[in-house]
Short mmCIF file of C-alpha atoms in Angstrom, two decimals:
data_model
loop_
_atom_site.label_atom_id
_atom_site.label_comp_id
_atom_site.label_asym_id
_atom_site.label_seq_id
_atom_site.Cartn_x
_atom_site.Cartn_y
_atom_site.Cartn_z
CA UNK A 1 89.13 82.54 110.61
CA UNK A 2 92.60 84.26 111.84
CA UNK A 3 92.02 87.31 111.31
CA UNK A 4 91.92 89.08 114.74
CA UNK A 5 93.36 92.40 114.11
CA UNK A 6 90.22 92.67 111.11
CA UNK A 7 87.81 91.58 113.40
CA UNK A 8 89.10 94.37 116.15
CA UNK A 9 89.01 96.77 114.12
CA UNK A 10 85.23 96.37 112.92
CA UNK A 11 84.14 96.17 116.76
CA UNK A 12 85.35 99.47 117.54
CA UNK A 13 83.70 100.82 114.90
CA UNK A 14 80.36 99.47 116.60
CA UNK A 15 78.21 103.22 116.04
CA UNK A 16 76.93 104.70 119.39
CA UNK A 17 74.17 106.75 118.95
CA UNK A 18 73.71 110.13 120.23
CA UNK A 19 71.76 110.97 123.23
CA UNK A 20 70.12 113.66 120.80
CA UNK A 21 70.50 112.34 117.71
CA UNK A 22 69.67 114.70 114.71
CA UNK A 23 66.62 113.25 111.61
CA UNK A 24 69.26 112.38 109.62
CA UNK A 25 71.11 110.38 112.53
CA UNK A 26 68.50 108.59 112.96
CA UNK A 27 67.74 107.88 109.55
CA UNK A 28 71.42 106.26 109.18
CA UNK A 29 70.59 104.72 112.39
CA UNK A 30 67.40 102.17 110.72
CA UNK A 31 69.10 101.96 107.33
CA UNK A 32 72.31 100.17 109.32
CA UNK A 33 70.09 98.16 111.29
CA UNK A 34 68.55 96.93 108.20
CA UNK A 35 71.90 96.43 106.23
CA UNK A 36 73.64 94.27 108.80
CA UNK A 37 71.18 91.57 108.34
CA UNK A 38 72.00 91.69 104.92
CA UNK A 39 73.83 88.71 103.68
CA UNK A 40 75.48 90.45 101.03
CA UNK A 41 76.80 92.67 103.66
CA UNK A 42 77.94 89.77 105.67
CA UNK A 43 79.68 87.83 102.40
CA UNK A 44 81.67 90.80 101.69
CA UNK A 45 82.93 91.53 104.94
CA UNK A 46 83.87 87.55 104.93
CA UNK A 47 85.54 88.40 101.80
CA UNK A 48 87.93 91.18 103.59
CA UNK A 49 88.27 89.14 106.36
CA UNK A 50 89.41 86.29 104.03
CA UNK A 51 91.94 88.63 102.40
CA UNK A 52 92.99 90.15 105.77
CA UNK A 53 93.84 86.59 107.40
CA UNK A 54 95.39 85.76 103.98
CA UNK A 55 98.22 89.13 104.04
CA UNK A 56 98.71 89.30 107.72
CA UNK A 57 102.57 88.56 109.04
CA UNK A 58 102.85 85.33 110.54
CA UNK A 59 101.65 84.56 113.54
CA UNK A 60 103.68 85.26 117.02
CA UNK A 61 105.78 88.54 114.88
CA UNK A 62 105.54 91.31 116.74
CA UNK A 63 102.88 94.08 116.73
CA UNK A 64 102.35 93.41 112.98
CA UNK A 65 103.05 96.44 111.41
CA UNK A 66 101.54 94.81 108.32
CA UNK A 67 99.03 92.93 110.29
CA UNK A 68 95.22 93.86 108.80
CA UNK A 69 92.31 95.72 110.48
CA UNK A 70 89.15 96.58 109.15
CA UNK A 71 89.33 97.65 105.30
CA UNK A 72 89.05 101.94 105.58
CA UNK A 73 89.54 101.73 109.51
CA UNK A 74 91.90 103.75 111.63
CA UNK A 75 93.51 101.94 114.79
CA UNK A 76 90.77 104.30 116.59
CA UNK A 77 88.00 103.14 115.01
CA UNK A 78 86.90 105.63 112.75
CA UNK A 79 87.23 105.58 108.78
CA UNK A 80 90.45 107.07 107.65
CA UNK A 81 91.33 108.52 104.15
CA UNK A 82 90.73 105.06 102.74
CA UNK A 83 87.26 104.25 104.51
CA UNK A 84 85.16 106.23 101.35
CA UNK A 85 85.07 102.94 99.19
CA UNK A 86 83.35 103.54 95.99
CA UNK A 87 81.07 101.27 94.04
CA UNK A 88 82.39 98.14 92.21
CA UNK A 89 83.71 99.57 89.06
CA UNK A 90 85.04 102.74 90.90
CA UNK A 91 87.93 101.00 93.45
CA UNK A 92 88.53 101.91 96.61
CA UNK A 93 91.36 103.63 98.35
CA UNK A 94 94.71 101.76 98.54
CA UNK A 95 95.53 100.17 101.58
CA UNK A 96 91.86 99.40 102.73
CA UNK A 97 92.24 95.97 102.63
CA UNK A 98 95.60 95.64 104.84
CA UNK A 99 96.39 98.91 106.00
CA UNK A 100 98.88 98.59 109.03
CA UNK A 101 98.81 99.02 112.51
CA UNK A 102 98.02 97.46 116.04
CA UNK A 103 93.98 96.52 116.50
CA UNK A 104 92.66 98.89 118.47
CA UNK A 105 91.28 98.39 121.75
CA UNK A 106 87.63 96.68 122.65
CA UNK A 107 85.36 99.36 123.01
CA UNK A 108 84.99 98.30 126.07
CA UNK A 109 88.09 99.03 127.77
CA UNK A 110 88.63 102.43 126.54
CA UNK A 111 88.68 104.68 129.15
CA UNK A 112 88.73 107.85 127.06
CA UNK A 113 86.32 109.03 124.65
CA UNK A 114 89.37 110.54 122.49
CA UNK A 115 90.91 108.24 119.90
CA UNK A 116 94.35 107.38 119.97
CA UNK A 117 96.59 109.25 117.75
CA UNK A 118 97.43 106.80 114.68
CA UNK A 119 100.29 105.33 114.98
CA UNK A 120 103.14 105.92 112.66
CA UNK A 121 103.03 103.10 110.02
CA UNK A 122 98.79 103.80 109.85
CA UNK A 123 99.98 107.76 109.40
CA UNK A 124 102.26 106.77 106.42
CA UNK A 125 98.96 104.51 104.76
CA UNK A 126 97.26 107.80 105.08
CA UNK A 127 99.59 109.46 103.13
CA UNK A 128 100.35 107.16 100.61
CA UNK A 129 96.35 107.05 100.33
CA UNK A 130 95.86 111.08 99.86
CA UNK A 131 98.67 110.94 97.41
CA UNK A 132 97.18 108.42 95.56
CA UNK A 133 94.04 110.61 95.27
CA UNK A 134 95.87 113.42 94.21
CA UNK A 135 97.83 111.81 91.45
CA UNK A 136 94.85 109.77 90.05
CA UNK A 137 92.63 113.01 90.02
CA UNK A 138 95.44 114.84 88.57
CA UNK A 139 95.84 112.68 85.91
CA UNK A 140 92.34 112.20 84.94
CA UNK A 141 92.44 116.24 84.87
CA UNK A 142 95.28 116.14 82.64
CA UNK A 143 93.82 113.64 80.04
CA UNK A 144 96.35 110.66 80.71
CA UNK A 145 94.79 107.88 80.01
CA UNK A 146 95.51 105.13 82.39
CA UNK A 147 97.03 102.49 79.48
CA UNK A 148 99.43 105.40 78.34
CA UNK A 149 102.51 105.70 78.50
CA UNK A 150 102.43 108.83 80.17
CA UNK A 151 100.80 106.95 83.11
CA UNK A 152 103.84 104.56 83.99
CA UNK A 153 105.68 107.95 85.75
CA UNK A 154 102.78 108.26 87.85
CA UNK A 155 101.99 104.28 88.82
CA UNK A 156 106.03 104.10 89.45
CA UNK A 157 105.80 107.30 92.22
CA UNK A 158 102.76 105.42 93.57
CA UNK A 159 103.93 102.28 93.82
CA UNK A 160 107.35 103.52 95.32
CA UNK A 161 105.33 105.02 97.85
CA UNK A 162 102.79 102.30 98.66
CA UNK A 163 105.38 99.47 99.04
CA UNK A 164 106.79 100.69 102.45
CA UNK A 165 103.23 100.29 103.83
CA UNK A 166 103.37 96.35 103.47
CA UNK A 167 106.16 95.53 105.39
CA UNK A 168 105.14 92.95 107.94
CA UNK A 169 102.39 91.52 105.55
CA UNK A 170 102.83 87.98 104.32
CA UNK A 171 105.42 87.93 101.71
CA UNK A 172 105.96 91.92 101.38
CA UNK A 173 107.34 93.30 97.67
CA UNK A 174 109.99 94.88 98.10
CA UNK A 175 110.66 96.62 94.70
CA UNK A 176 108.04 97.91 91.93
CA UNK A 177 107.63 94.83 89.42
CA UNK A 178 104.84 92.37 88.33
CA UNK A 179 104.17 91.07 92.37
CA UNK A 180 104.06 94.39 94.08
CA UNK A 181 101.61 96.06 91.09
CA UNK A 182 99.53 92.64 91.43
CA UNK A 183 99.71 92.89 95.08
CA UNK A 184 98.53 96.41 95.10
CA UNK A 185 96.15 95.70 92.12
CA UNK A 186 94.31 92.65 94.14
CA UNK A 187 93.94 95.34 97.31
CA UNK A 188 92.00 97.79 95.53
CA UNK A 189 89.70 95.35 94.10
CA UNK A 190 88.76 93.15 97.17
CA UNK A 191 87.76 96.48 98.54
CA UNK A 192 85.71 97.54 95.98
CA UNK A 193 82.22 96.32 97.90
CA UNK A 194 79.26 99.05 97.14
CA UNK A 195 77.40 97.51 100.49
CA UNK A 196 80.68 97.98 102.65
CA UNK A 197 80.82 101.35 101.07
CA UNK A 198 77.67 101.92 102.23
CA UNK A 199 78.81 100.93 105.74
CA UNK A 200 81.14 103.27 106.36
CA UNK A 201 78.99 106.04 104.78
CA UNK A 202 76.44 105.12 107.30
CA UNK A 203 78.66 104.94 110.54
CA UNK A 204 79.98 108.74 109.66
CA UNK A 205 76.55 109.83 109.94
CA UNK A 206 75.80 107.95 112.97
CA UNK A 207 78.87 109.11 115.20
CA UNK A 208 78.72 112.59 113.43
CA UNK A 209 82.31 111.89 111.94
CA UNK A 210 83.45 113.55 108.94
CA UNK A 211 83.23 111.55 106.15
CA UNK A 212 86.40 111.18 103.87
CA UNK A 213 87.71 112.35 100.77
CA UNK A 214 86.13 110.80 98.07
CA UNK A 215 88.75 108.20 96.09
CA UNK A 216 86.82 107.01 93.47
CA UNK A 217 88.03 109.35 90.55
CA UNK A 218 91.72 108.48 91.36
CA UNK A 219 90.55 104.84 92.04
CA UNK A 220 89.13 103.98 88.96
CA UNK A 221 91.82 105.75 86.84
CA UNK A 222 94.94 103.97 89.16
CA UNK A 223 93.34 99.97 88.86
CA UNK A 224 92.81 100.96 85.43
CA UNK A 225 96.35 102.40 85.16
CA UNK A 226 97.68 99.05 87.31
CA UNK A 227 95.79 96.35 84.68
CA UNK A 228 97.28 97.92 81.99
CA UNK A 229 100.97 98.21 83.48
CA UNK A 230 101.23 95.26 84.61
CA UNK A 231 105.11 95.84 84.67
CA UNK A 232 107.75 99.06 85.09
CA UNK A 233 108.73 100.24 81.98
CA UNK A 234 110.53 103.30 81.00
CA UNK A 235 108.40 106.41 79.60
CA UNK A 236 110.07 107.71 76.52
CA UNK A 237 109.27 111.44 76.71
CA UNK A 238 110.14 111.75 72.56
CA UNK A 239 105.86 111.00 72.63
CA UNK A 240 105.56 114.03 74.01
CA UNK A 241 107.82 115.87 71.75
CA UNK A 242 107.43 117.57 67.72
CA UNK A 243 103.50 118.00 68.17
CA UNK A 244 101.97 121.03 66.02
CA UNK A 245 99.07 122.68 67.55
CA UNK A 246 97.89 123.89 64.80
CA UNK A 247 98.28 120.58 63.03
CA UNK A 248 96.48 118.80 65.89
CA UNK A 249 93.42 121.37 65.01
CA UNK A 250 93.50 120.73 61.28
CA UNK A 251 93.06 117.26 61.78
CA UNK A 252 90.36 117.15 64.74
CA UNK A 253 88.10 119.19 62.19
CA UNK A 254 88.83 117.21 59.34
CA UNK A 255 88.30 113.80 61.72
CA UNK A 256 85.02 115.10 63.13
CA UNK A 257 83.66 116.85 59.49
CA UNK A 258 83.79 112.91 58.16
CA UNK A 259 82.87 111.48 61.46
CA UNK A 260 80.04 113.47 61.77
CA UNK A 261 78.43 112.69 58.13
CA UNK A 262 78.88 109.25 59.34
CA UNK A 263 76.58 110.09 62.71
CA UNK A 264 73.74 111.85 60.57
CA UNK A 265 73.28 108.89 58.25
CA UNK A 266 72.86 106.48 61.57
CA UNK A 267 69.54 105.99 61.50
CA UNK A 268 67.29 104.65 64.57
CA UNK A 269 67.60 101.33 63.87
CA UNK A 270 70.95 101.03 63.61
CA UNK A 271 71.39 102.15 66.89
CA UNK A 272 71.61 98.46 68.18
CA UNK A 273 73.98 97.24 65.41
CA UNK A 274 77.46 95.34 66.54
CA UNK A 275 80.11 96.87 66.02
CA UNK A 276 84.18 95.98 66.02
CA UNK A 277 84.24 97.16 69.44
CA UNK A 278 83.34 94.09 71.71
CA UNK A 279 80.37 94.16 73.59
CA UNK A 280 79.38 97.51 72.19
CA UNK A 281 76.45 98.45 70.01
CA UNK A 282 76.35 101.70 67.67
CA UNK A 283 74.53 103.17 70.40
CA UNK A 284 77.31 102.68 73.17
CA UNK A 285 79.69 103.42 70.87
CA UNK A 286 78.09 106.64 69.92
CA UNK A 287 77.92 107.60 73.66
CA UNK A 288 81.43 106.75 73.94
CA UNK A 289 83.05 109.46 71.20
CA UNK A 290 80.54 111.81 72.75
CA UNK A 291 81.97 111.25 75.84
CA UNK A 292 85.42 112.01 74.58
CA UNK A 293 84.28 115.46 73.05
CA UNK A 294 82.64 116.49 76.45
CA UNK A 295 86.10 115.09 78.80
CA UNK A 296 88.42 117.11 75.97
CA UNK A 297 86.46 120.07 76.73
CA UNK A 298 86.29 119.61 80.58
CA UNK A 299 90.01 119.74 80.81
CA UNK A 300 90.22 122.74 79.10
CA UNK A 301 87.89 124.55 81.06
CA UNK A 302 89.56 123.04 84.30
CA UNK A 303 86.85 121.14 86.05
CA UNK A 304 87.49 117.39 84.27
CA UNK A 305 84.14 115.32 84.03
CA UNK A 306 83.54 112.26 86.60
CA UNK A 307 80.13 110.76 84.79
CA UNK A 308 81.42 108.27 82.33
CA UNK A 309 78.92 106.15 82.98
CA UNK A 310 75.71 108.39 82.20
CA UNK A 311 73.79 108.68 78.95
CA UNK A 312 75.42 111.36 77.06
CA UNK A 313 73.40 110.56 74.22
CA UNK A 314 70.04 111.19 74.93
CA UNK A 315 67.29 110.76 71.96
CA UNK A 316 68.90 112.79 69.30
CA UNK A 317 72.80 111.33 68.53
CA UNK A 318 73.25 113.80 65.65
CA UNK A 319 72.86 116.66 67.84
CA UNK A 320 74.36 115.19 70.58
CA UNK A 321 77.37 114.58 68.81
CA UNK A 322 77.62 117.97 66.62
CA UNK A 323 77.27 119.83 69.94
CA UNK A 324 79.98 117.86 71.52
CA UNK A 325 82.53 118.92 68.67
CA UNK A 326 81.75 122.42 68.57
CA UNK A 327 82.23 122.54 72.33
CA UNK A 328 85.38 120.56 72.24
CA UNK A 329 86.86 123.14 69.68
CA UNK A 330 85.74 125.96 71.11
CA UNK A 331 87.38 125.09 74.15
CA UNK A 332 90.68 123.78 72.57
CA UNK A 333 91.06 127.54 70.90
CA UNK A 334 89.21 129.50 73.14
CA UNK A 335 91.22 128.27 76.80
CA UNK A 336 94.57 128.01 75.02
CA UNK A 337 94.54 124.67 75.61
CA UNK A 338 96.63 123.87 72.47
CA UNK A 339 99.45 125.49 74.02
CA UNK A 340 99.66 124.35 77.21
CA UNK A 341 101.23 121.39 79.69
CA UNK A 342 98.62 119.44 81.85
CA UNK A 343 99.65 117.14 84.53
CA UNK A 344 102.34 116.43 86.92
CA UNK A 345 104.28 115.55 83.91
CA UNK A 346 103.72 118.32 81.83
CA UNK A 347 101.67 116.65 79.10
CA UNK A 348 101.14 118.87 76.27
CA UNK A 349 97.71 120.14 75.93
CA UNK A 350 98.08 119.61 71.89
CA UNK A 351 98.88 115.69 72.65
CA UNK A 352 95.54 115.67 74.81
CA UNK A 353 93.39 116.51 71.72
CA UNK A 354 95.35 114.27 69.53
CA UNK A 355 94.82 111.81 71.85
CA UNK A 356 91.02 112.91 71.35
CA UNK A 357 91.68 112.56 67.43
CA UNK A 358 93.13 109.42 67.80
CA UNK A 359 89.91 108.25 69.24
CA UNK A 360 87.67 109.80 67.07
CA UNK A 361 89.29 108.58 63.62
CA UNK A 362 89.26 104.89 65.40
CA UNK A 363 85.71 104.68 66.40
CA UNK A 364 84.46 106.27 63.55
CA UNK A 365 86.35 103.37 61.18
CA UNK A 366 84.03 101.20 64.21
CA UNK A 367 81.39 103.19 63.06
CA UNK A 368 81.08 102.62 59.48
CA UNK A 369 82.38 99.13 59.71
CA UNK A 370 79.01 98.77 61.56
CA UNK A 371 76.70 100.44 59.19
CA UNK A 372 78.54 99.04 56.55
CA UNK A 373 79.46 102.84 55.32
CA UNK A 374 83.28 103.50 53.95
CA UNK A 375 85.99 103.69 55.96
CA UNK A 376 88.71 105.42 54.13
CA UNK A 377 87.84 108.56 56.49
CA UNK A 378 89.80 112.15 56.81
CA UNK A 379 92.33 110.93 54.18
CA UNK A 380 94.46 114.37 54.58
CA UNK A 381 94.62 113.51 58.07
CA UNK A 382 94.52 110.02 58.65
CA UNK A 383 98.57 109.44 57.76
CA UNK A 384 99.60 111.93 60.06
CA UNK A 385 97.03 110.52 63.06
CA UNK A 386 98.44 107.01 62.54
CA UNK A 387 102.08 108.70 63.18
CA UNK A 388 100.18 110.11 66.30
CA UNK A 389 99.00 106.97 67.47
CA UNK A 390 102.06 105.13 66.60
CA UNK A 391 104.00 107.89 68.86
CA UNK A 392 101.67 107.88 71.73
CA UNK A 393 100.42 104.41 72.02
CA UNK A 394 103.75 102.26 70.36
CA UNK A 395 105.37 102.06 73.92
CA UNK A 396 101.69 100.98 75.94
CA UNK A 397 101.48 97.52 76.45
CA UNK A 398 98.56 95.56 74.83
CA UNK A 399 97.33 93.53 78.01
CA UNK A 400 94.15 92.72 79.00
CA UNK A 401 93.80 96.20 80.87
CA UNK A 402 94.68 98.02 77.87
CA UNK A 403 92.05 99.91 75.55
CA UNK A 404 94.09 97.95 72.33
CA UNK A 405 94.25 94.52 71.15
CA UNK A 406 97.01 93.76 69.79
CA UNK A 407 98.23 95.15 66.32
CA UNK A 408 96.51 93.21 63.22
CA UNK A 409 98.01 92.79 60.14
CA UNK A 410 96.64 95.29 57.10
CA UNK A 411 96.16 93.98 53.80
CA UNK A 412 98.31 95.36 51.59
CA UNK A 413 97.20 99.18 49.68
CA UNK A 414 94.98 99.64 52.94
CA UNK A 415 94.28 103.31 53.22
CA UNK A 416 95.34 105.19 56.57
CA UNK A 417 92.36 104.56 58.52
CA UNK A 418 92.34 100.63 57.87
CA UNK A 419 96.14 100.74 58.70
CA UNK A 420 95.31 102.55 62.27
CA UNK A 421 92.29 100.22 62.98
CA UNK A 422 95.17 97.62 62.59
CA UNK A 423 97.67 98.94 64.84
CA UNK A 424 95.00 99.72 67.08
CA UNK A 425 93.81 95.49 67.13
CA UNK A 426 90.86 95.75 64.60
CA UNK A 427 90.62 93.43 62.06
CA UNK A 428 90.52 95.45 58.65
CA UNK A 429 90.46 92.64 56.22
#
């Protein structure tokens, strides 16, 4: 395989061991002895090795400032801001896959124990990775949700920012569009290898290096962001405009009063019920709106949650649920949260929680289309939520990435809540 900058770049990363190594060294030590003879290890290095022989400039060009070295590797050898890659549904940091410079020396031949300074081009895919971090975790703590419209701002400053870093790779992009969001979309995901992950993690502990920032907050929200936007678009701002806090309030309580008389009838064996959401029983659904009660509330209090993936249920949904709604508005009044911007791009705190409503009025017409319950829901609400989603959501594109189908068509005289399961890509006939 030509991939000799990739292959480099992994030897002088070979770990030496201390002469006095510490428990925990040694620990690291056996477990990566063990894990190179893995051949799931091996496959997935192929698989960046594949990718890095694939993206490289042409052979003979000189000093490849686009030509690949090992995925999260500095020219010196050590993991950079991109070497922390996260598990598979968390992606890594950009740039892993190709990030530019000269391979480093064999360990061999070094005659210093002192990396290199990284060059300039590695420098600016260190950058381009921390800002990546900071915008994704910025925008998670500002509730934008990555198919948004208030996300295309933030993927167009990344990807103006990332696209320098791939000159000198096979066919560069050289403007944001549909090739250079692919492009940057494929990176993140060949990375995304839990055993490589596990690598790295291991070779820090080893050589005593510090291990990097953790990406995989910002990860998962910027793939998410990048399968949804598949394209530039412009953000109309008028979403974020003519929103009435107190309005907002009225109808999260009058969304989670009906919601939440829909929960308490849910009995134990309908926890495992289908519902309109694909691939989701009542149960996961459940876990889901609890979820966005307890994220709601973790932005207003400043510290944005990072567990989507646990049980938020537990064995009692009603109270699981009721507790999640009178934390979420306690927090909404109590932190001021209804009157304040979040975000790089000043989202308004009030759009957050109607974002929140949005959600809840949706899932709950899930809800009792799976319990076969009715699902004219919140009525002096509903109208004005539909406006909402209409507002927020009319501009987001409805790919494959995106949290909505496309629209349906409503049968005629359907209530509110029917007509926003339609826009939304439920089927309300």
């Amino acid at each position: 395989m030509d991939a000799p900058a990739y292959r480099s770049g992994l030897l002088a990363a070979t770990p030496d061991l201390p002469d006095d190594p510490t428990p925990e060294q040694i620990g690291a030590w056996l477990e990566l002895a063990a894990l190179v003879r893995e051949p799931e290890l091996r496959t997935a290095l192929r698989r960046l090795a594949e990718y890095s022989a694939r993206t490289a400039g042409a052979a003979g060009e000189p000093d490849a400032p686009g030509e690949s070295h090992a995925p999260g590797e500095s020219q010196t050898g050590e993991p950079d801001a991109m070497g922390e890659l996260p598990a598979p549904s968390e992606p890594p940091a950009p740039g892993a896959p190709d990030a530019t410079s000269e391979p480093p020396a064999p360990r061999e031949t070094r005659t210093s124990t002192r990396p290199p300074d990284p060059s300039a081009q590695e420098q600016a895919v260190i950058r381009v990775a921390e800002l990546m971090r900071v915008r994704g975790e910025a925008a998670v703590a500002a509730g934008i949700a990555p198919d948004s419209p208030a996300a295309e701002p933030v993927l167009a400053e990344l990807v103006a920012a990332w696209l320098p870093t791939q000159t000198g790779t096979a066919d560069p992009p050289t403007e944001d569009g549909p090739a250079a969001r692919a492009r940057l979309l494929e990176q993140l995901e060949t990375a995304a290898e839990p055993v490589v992950e596990r690598y790295w993690q291991l070779l820090c502990t080893v050589t005593g290096r510090p291990a990097p920032p953790r990406w995989d907050t910002a990860g998962t929200w910027t793939t998410a962001a990048l399968r949804a936007h598949p394209r530039p678009y412009e953000l109309d701002r008028s979403a974020f405009d003519g929103i009435d806090p107190e309005q907002v309030l009225r109808a999260y309580e009058a969304v989670t009063r009906d919601v939440a008389a829909l929960v308490a009838a849910v009995r134990p064996t309908d926890l495992a019920l289908p519902t309109p959401c694909a691939g989701w029983t009542v149960r996961q659904l459940l876990d889901h709106m609890v979820w966005e009660n307890l994220m709601a509330t973790s932005i207003a209090e400043g510290a944005p949650r990072t567990d989507h993936t646990a049980d938020h249920l537990g064995d009692d949904h009603r109270t699981a649920f009721a507790d999640s709604v009178r934390a979420a508005r306690t927090a909404f009044t109590g932190s001021g949260m209804l009157h304040r911007t979040y975000g790089p791009y000043e989202a308004p705190g009030a759009m957050i929680v109607q974002q929140v409503v949005v959600e809840l009025l949706a899932h709950g017409w899930d809800l009792a289309r799976a319990t076969g319950a009715p699902t004219g829901l919140a009525p002096e609400a509903a109208e004005e939520t539909l406006a909402a989603a209409r507002r927020i959501y009319g501009a987001a594109p409805r790919t494959a990435g995106s949290s909505f189908a496309p629209e349906r068509p409503a049968p005629p005289g359907a209530g509110a809540t029917d007509r926003l399961a339609a826009f939304l890509g439920r089927d309300p006939a």
